[in-house]
Tab-separated table of C-alpha atoms and ligand atoms in Angstrom:
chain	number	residue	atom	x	y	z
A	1	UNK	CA	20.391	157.669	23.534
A	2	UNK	CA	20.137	155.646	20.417
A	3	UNK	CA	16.645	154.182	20.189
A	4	UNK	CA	15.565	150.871	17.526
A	5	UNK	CA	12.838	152.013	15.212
A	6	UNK	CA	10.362	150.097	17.601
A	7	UNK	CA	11.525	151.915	20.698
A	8	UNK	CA	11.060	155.150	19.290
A	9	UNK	CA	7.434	153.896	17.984
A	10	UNK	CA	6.563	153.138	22.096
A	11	UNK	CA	8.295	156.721	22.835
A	12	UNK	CA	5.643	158.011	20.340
A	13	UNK	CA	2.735	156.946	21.759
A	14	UNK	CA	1.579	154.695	19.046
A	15	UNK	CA	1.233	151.629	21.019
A	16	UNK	CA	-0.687	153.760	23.962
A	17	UNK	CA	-0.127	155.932	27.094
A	18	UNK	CA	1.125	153.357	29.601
A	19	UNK	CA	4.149	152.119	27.400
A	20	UNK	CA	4.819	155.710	26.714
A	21	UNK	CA	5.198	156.301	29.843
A	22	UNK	CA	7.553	153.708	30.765
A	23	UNK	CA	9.427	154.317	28.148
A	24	UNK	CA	10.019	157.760	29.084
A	25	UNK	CA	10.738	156.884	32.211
A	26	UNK	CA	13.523	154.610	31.298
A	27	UNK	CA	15.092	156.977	28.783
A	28	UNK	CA	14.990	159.582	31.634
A	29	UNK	CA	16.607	157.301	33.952
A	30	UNK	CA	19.279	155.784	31.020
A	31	UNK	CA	20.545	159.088	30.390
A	32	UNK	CA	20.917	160.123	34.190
A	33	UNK	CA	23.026	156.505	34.204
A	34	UNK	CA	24.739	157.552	30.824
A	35	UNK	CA	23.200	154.917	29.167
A	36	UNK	CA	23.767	154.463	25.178
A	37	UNK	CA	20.938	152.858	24.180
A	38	UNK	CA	18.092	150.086	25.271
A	39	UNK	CA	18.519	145.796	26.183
A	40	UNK	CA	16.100	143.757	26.211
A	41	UNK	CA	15.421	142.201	29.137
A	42	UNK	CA	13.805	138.417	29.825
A	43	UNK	CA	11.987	138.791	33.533
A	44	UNK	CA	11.175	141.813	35.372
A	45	UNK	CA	10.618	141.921	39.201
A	46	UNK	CA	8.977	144.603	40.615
A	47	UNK	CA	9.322	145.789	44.472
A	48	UNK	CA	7.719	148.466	46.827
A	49	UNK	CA	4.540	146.097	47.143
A	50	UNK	CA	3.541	146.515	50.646
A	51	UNK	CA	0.990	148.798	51.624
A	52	UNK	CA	3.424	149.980	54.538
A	53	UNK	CA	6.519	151.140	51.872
A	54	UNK	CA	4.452	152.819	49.393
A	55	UNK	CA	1.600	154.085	51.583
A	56	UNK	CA	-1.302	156.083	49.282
A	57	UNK	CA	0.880	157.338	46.678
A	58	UNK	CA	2.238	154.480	45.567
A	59	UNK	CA	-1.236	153.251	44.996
A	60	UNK	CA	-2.402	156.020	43.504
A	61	UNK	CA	0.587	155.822	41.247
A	62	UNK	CA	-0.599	151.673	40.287
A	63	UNK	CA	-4.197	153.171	39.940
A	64	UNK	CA	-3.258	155.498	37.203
A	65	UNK	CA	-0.938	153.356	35.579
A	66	UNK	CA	-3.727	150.775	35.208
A	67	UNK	CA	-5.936	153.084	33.789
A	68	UNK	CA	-3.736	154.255	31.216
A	69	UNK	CA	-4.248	150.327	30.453
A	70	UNK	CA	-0.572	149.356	31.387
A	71	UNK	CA	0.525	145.562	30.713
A	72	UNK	CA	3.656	143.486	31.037
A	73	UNK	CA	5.157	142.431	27.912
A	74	UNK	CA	7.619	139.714	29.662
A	75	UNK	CA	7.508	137.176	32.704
A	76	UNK	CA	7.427	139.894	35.502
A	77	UNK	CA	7.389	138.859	39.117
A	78	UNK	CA	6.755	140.529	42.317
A	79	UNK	CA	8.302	140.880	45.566
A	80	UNK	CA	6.049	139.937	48.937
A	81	UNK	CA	3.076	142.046	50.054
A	82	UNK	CA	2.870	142.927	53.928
A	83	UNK	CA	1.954	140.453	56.494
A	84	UNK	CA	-1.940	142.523	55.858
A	85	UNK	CA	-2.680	139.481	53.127
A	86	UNK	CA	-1.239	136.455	55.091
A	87	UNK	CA	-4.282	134.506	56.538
A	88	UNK	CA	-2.478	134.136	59.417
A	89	UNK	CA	-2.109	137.353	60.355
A	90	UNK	CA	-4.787	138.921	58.810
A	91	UNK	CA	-7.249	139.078	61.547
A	92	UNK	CA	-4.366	141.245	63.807
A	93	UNK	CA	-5.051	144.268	61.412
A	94	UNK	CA	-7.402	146.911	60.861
A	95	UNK	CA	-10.076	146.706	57.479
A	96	UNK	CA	-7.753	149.820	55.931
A	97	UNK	CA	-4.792	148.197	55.694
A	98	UNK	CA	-6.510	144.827	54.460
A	99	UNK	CA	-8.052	146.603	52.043
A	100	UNK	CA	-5.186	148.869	50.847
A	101	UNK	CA	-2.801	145.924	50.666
A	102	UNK	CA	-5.827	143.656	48.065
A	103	UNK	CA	-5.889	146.593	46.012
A	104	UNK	CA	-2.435	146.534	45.614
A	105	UNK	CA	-2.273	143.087	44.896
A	106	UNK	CA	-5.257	143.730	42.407
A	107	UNK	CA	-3.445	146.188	40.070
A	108	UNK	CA	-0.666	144.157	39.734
A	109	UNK	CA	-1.947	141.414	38.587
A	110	UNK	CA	-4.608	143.124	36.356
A	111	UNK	CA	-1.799	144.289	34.932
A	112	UNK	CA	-0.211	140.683	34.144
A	113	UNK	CA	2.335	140.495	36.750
A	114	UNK	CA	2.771	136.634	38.197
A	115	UNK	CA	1.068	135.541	41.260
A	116	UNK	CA	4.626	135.121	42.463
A	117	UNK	CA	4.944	137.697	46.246
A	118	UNK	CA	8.043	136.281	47.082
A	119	UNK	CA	11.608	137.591	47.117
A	120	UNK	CA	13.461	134.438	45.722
A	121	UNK	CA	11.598	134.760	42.357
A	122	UNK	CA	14.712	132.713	40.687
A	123	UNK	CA	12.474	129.497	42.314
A	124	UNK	CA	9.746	130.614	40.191
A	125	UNK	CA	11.460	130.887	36.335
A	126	UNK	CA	15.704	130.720	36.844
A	127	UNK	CA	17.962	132.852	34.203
A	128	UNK	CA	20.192	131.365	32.171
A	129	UNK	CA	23.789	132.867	32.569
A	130	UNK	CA	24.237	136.480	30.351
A	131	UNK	CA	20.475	136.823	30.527
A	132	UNK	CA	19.216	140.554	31.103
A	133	UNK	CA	17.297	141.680	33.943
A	134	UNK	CA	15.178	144.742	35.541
A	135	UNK	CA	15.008	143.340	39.068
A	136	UNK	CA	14.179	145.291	42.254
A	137	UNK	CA	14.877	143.857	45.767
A	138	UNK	CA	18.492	143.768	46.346
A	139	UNK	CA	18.927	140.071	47.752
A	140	UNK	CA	17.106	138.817	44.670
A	141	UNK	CA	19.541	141.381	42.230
A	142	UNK	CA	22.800	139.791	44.330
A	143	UNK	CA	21.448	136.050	43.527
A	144	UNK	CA	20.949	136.745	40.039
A	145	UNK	CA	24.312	138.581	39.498
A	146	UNK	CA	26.527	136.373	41.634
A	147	UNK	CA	25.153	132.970	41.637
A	148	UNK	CA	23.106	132.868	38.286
A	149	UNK	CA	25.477	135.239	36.287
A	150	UNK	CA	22.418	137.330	35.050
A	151	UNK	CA	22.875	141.075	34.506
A	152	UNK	CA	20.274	143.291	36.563
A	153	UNK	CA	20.958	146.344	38.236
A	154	UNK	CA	19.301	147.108	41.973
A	155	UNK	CA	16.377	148.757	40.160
A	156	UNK	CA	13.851	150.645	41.935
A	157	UNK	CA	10.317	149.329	42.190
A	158	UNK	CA	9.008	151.521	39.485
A	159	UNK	CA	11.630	151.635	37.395
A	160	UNK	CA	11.522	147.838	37.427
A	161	UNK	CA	7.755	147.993	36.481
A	162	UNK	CA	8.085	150.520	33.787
A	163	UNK	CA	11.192	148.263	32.556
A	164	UNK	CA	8.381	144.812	32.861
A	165	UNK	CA	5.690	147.007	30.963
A	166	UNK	CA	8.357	148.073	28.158
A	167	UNK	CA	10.285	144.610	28.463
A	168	UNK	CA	13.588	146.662	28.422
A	169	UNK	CA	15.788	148.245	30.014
A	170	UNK	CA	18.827	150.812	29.948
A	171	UNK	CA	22.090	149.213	29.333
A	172	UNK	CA	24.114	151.140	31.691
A	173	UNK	CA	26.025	150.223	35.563
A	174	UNK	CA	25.993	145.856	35.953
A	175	UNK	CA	24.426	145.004	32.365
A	176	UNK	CA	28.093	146.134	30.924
A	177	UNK	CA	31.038	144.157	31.514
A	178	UNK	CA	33.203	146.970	32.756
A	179	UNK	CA	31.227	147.698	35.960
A	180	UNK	CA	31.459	144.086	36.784
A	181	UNK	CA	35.300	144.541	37.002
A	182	UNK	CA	35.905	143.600	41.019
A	183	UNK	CA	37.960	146.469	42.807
A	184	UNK	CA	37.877	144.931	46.480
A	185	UNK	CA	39.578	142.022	47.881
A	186	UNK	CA	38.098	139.925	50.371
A	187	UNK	CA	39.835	136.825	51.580
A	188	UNK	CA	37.461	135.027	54.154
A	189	UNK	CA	39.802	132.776	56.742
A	190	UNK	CA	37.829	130.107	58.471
A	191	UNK	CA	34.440	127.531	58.173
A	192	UNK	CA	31.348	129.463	57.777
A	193	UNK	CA	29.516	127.492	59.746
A	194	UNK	CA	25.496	128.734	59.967
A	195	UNK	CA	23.113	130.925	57.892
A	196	UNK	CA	23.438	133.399	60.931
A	197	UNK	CA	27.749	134.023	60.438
A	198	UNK	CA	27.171	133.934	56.799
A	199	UNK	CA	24.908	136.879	57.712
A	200	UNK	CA	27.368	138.904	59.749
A	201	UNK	CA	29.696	137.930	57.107
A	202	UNK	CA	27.593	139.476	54.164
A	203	UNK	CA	27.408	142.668	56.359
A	204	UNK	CA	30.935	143.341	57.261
A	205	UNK	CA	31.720	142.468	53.417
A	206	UNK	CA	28.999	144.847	52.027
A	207	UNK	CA	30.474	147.318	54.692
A	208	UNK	CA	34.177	146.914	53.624
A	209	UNK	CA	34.376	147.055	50.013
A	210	UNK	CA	34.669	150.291	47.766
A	211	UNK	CA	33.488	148.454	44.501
A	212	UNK	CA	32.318	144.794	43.577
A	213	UNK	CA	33.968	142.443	46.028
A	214	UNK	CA	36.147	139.651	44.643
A	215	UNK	CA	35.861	136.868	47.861
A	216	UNK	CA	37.887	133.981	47.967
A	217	UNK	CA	37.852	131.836	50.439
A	218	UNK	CA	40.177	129.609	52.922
A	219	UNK	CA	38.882	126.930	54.885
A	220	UNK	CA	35.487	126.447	53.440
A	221	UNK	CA	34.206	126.530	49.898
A	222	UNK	CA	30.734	127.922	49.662
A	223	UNK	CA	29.354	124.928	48.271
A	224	UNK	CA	30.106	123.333	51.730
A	225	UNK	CA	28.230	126.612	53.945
A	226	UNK	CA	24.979	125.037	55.043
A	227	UNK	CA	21.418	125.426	53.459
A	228	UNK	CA	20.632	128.537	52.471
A	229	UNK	CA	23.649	130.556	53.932
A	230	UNK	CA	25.370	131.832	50.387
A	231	UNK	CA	21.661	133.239	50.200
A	232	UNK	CA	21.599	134.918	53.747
A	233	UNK	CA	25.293	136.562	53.110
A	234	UNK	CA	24.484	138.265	49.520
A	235	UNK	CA	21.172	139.526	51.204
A	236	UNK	CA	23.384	140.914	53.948
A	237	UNK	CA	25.420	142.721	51.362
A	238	UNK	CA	22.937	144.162	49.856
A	239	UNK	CA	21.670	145.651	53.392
A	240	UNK	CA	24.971	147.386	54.060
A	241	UNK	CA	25.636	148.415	50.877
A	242	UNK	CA	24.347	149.442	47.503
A	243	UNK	CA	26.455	146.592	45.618
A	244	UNK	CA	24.736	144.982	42.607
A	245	UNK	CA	26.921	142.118	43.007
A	246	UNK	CA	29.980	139.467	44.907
A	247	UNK	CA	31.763	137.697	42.943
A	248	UNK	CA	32.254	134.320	45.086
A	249	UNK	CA	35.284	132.155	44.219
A	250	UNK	CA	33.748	129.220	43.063
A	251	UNK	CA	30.515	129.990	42.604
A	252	UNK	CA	29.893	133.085	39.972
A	253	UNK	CA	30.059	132.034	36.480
A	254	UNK	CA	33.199	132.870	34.863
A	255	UNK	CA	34.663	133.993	38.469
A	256	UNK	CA	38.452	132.893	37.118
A	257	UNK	CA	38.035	135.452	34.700
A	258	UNK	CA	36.646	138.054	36.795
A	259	UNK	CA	39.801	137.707	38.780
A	260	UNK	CA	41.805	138.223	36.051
A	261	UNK	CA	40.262	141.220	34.902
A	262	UNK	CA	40.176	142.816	38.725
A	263	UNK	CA	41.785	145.929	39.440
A	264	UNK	CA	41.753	146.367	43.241
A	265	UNK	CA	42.050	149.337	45.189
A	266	UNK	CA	41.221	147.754	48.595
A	267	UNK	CA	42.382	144.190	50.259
A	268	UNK	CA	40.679	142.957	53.269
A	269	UNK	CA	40.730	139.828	55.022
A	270	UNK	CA	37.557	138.531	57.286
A	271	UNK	CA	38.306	136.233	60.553
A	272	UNK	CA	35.313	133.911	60.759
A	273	UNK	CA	36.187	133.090	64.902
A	274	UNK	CA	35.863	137.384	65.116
A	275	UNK	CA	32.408	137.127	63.861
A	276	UNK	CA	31.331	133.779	66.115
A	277	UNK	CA	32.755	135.879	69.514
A	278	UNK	CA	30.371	138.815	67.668
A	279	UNK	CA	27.493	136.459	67.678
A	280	UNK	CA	28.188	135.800	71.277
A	281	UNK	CA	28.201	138.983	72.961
A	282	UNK	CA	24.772	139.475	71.686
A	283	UNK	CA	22.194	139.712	74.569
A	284	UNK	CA	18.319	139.132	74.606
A	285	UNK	CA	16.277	136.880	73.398
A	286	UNK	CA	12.996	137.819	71.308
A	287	UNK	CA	9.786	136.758	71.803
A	288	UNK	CA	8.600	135.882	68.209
A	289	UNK	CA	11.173	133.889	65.974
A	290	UNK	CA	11.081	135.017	62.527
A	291	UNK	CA	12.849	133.040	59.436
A	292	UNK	CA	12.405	133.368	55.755
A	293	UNK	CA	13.926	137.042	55.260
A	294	UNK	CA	14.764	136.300	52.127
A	295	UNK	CA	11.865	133.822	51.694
A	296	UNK	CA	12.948	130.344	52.574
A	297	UNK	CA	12.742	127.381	49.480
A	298	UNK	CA	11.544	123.979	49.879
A	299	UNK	CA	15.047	122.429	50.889
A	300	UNK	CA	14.821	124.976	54.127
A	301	UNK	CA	11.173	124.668	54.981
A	302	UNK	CA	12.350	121.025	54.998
A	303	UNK	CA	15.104	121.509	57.474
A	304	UNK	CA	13.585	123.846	59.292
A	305	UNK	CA	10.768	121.403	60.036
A	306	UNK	CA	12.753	118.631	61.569
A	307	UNK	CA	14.347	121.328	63.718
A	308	UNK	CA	11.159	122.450	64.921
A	309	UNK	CA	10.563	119.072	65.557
A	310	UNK	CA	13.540	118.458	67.746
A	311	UNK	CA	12.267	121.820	69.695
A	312	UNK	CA	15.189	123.912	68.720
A	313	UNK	CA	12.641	126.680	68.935
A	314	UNK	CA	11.189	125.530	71.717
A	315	UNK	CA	10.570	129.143	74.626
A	316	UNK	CA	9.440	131.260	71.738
A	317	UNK	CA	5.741	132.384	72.128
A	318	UNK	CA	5.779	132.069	68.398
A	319	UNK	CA	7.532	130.841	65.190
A	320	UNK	CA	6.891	132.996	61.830
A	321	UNK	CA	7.762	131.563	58.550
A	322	UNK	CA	7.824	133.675	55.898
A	323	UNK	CA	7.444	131.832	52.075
A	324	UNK	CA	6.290	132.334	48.492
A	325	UNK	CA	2.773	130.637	47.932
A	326	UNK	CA	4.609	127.775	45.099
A	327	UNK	CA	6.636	126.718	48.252
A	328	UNK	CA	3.723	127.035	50.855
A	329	UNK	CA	1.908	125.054	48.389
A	330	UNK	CA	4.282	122.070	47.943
A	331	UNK	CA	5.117	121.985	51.469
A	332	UNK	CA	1.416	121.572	51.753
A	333	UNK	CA	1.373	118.380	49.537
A	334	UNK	CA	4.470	116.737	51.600
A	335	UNK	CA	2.307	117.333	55.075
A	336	UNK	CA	5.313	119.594	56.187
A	337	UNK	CA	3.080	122.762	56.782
A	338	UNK	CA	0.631	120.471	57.889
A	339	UNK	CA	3.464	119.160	60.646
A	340	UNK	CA	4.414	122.585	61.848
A	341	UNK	CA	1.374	123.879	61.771
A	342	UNK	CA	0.282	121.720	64.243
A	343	UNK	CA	3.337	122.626	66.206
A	344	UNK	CA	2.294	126.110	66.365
A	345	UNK	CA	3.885	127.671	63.430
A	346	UNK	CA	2.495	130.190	61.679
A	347	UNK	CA	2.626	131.322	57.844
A	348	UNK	CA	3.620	134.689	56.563
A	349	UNK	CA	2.593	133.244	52.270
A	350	UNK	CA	4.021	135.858	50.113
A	351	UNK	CA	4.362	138.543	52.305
A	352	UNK	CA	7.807	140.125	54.369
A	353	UNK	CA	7.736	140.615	58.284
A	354	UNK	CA	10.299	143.279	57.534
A	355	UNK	CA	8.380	145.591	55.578
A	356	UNK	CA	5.312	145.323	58.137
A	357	UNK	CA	4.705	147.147	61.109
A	358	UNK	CA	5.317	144.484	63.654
A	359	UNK	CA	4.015	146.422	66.356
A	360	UNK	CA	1.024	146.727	64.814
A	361	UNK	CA	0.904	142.556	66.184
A	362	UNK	CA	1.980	143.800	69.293
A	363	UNK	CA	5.264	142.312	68.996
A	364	UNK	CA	7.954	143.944	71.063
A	365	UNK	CA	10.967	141.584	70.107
A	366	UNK	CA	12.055	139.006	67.796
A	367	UNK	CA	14.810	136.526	67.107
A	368	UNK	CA	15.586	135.895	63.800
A	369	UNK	CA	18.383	134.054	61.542
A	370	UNK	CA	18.450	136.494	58.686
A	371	UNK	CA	21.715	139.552	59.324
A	372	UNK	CA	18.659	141.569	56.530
A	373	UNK	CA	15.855	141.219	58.980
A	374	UNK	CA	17.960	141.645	62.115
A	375	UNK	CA	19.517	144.883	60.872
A	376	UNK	CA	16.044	146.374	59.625
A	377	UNK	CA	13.438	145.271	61.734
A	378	UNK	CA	14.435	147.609	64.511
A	379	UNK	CA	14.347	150.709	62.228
A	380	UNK	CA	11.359	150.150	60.604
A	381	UNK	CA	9.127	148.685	63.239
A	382	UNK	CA	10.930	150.173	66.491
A	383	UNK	CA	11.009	146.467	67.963
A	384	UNK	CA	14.074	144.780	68.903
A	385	UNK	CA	15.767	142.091	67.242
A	386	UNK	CA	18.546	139.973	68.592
A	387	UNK	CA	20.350	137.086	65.774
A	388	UNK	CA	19.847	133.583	66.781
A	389	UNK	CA	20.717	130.539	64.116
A	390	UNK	CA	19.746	127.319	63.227
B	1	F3S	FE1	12.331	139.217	51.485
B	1	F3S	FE2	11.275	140.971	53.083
B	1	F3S	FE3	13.563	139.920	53.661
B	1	F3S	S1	11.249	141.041	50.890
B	1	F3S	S2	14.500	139.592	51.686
B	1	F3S	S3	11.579	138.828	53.534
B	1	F3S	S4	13.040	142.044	53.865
């Protein structure tokens, strides 16, 4: 891999152990992508931050790399912790995990990473179209690549890191044009309606396609879906499939032209009514509601509220809302959180229901609006989920 003078300096060791390291780490990884050479990158965001995903390795692994005296070198965000943090929830688990999950929290941010914990971190600092990327969580990656027209790969969480620490990454699989070129088809026939069908639409797409999915759409543009449902379906994709990226008629930068480059080896078409007489068949109700998988912005807290308000949730024993801290905050300084809070709502602030052992809360089943939470919860937690919208 061709190195600049500068990368080969970090390689070295002549700037310390920690950059060293990452850089070695992304060379290794480059060539194993058949990378050419390094790209700088503008934001890094780094995943595998609950205590539950990375268990005592993966803090080992933080504890060393902080010793070595590891630092970011650009705006690097992280992804939400467990529910172990939330104040909310805290009290529900033992001192271990507690304690585990702050120390995790602690090395990250000794090593300069933002107080960010949230999965949307485009609310936090938004790329500019073109921009380069080392971003982990895969419904943050399929924002960035389809709505923003950023470049990122579906990085690991420590690749990611290494890539923040180095502020680079390997040019190789999305950041080149030719692995953008769309190879699947997908024409969408009828009004996408609620976050919950965009859901079940993002899976069956993610399911379908043999390469990045050119979508166009009839009957509904996506700029007429409701709040927050372009966001549910790319995080729906990325559950059923490894895809970096959708292009979305209409909405990806420069999706004329990625039309007119594709090269498809696969046409499918998607019946929206097929999906709403899915939704129906499904049986069950939970106990706990759960929203915010990916983390809800201030628009949807604001919906959500007046909803809760008009007791659309009304028969659940409880309503989790799962949030970065910025948004938590300024829903604090309209009186929203306030509102629901005194509606019995609770707060997951910067941390993910998914990636935390629910039963551990001694929940047995939820209901939740997000196709991502819906189609992990049950295999990670061993508690039942069932898709309800709103
Ligand atoms: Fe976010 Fe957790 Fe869902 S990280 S996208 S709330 S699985």
């Amino acid at each position: 891999m061709h190195l600049t003078r500068e990368e080969e300096r970090f390689l070295n060791g002549e700037h310390g152990e920690a950059l060293r390291l990452a850089m070695e780490v992304l060379v290794r990884v480059g060539e194993a992508m058949g990378a050419e050479s390094m790209v700088p990158i503008s934001h890094a965001h780094v995943s595998g931050v609950s205590y539950f995903s990375i268990g005592d390795y993966g803090v080992e692994l933080l504890e060393e790399l902080a010793l070595k005296g590891a630092k970011v070198r650009v705006f690097t965000t992280a992804n939400p912790s467990s529910m172990a943090l939330a104040p909310d929830f805290m009290d529900r688990f033992g001192a271990r995990y507690v304690e585990k999950q702050h120390r995790i929290i602690e090395l990250l941010l000794s090593m300069g990473v933002h107080e960010s914990f949230t999965c949307i971190p485009y609310i936090l600092r938004t790329p500019r179209q073109g921009e380069h990327l080392a971003w982990a969580e895969s419904s943050a990656v399929l924002y960035a690549n389809s709505v923003l027209g950023a470049y990122t790969n579906r990085e690991g969480g420590v690749v990611a890191l290494m890539a923040g620490i180095a502020g680079r990454t390997y040019m190789a699989g999305v950041h080149l044009r030719e692995f953008r070129v769309p190879r699947t088809l997908v024409r969408v026939a009828g009004s996408v309606k609620s976050r919950v069908i965009a859901g079940l639409l993002g899976l069956r797409i993610g399911a379908m396609s043999s390469g990045i999915p050119f979508v166009e759409f009839r009957g509904v543009s996506p700029a007429d879906m409701p709040i927050g449902a372009v966001k549910q379906m790319l995080a729906a994709v990325g559950t059923a499939s490894d895809l970096p990226m959708v292009v979305l008629e209409g909405v990806t930068p420069g999706y004329r032209e990625y039309r007119r480059c594709a090269d498809f080896v696969d046409r499918h078409t998607i019946r929206v009514e097929e999906l709403v007489s899915e939704l129906g068949r499904e049986e069950g109700r939970g106990d706990v509601y759960i929203t915010g998988c990916p983390h809800l912005d201030l628009e949807e807290l604001k919906e959500l509220a007046e909803l809760v308000v008009r007791g659309v949730f009304d028969g659940y024993k409880e309503i989790w809302v799962a949030l970065s801290p910025k948004v938590y905050r300024l829903g604090e300084e309209l009186g929203i959180v306030q509102k629901l809070r005194e509606l019995g709502v609770r707060f997951a602030v910067g941390a993910c229901p998914v990636v935390t052992k629910l039963r551990l809360l001694g929940v047995e089943a939820v209901a939740t609006d997000s196709a991502k939470a819906y189609s992990y919860i049950p295999k990670i937690s061993g508690v039942t989920a069932v898709l309800r919208g709103w």
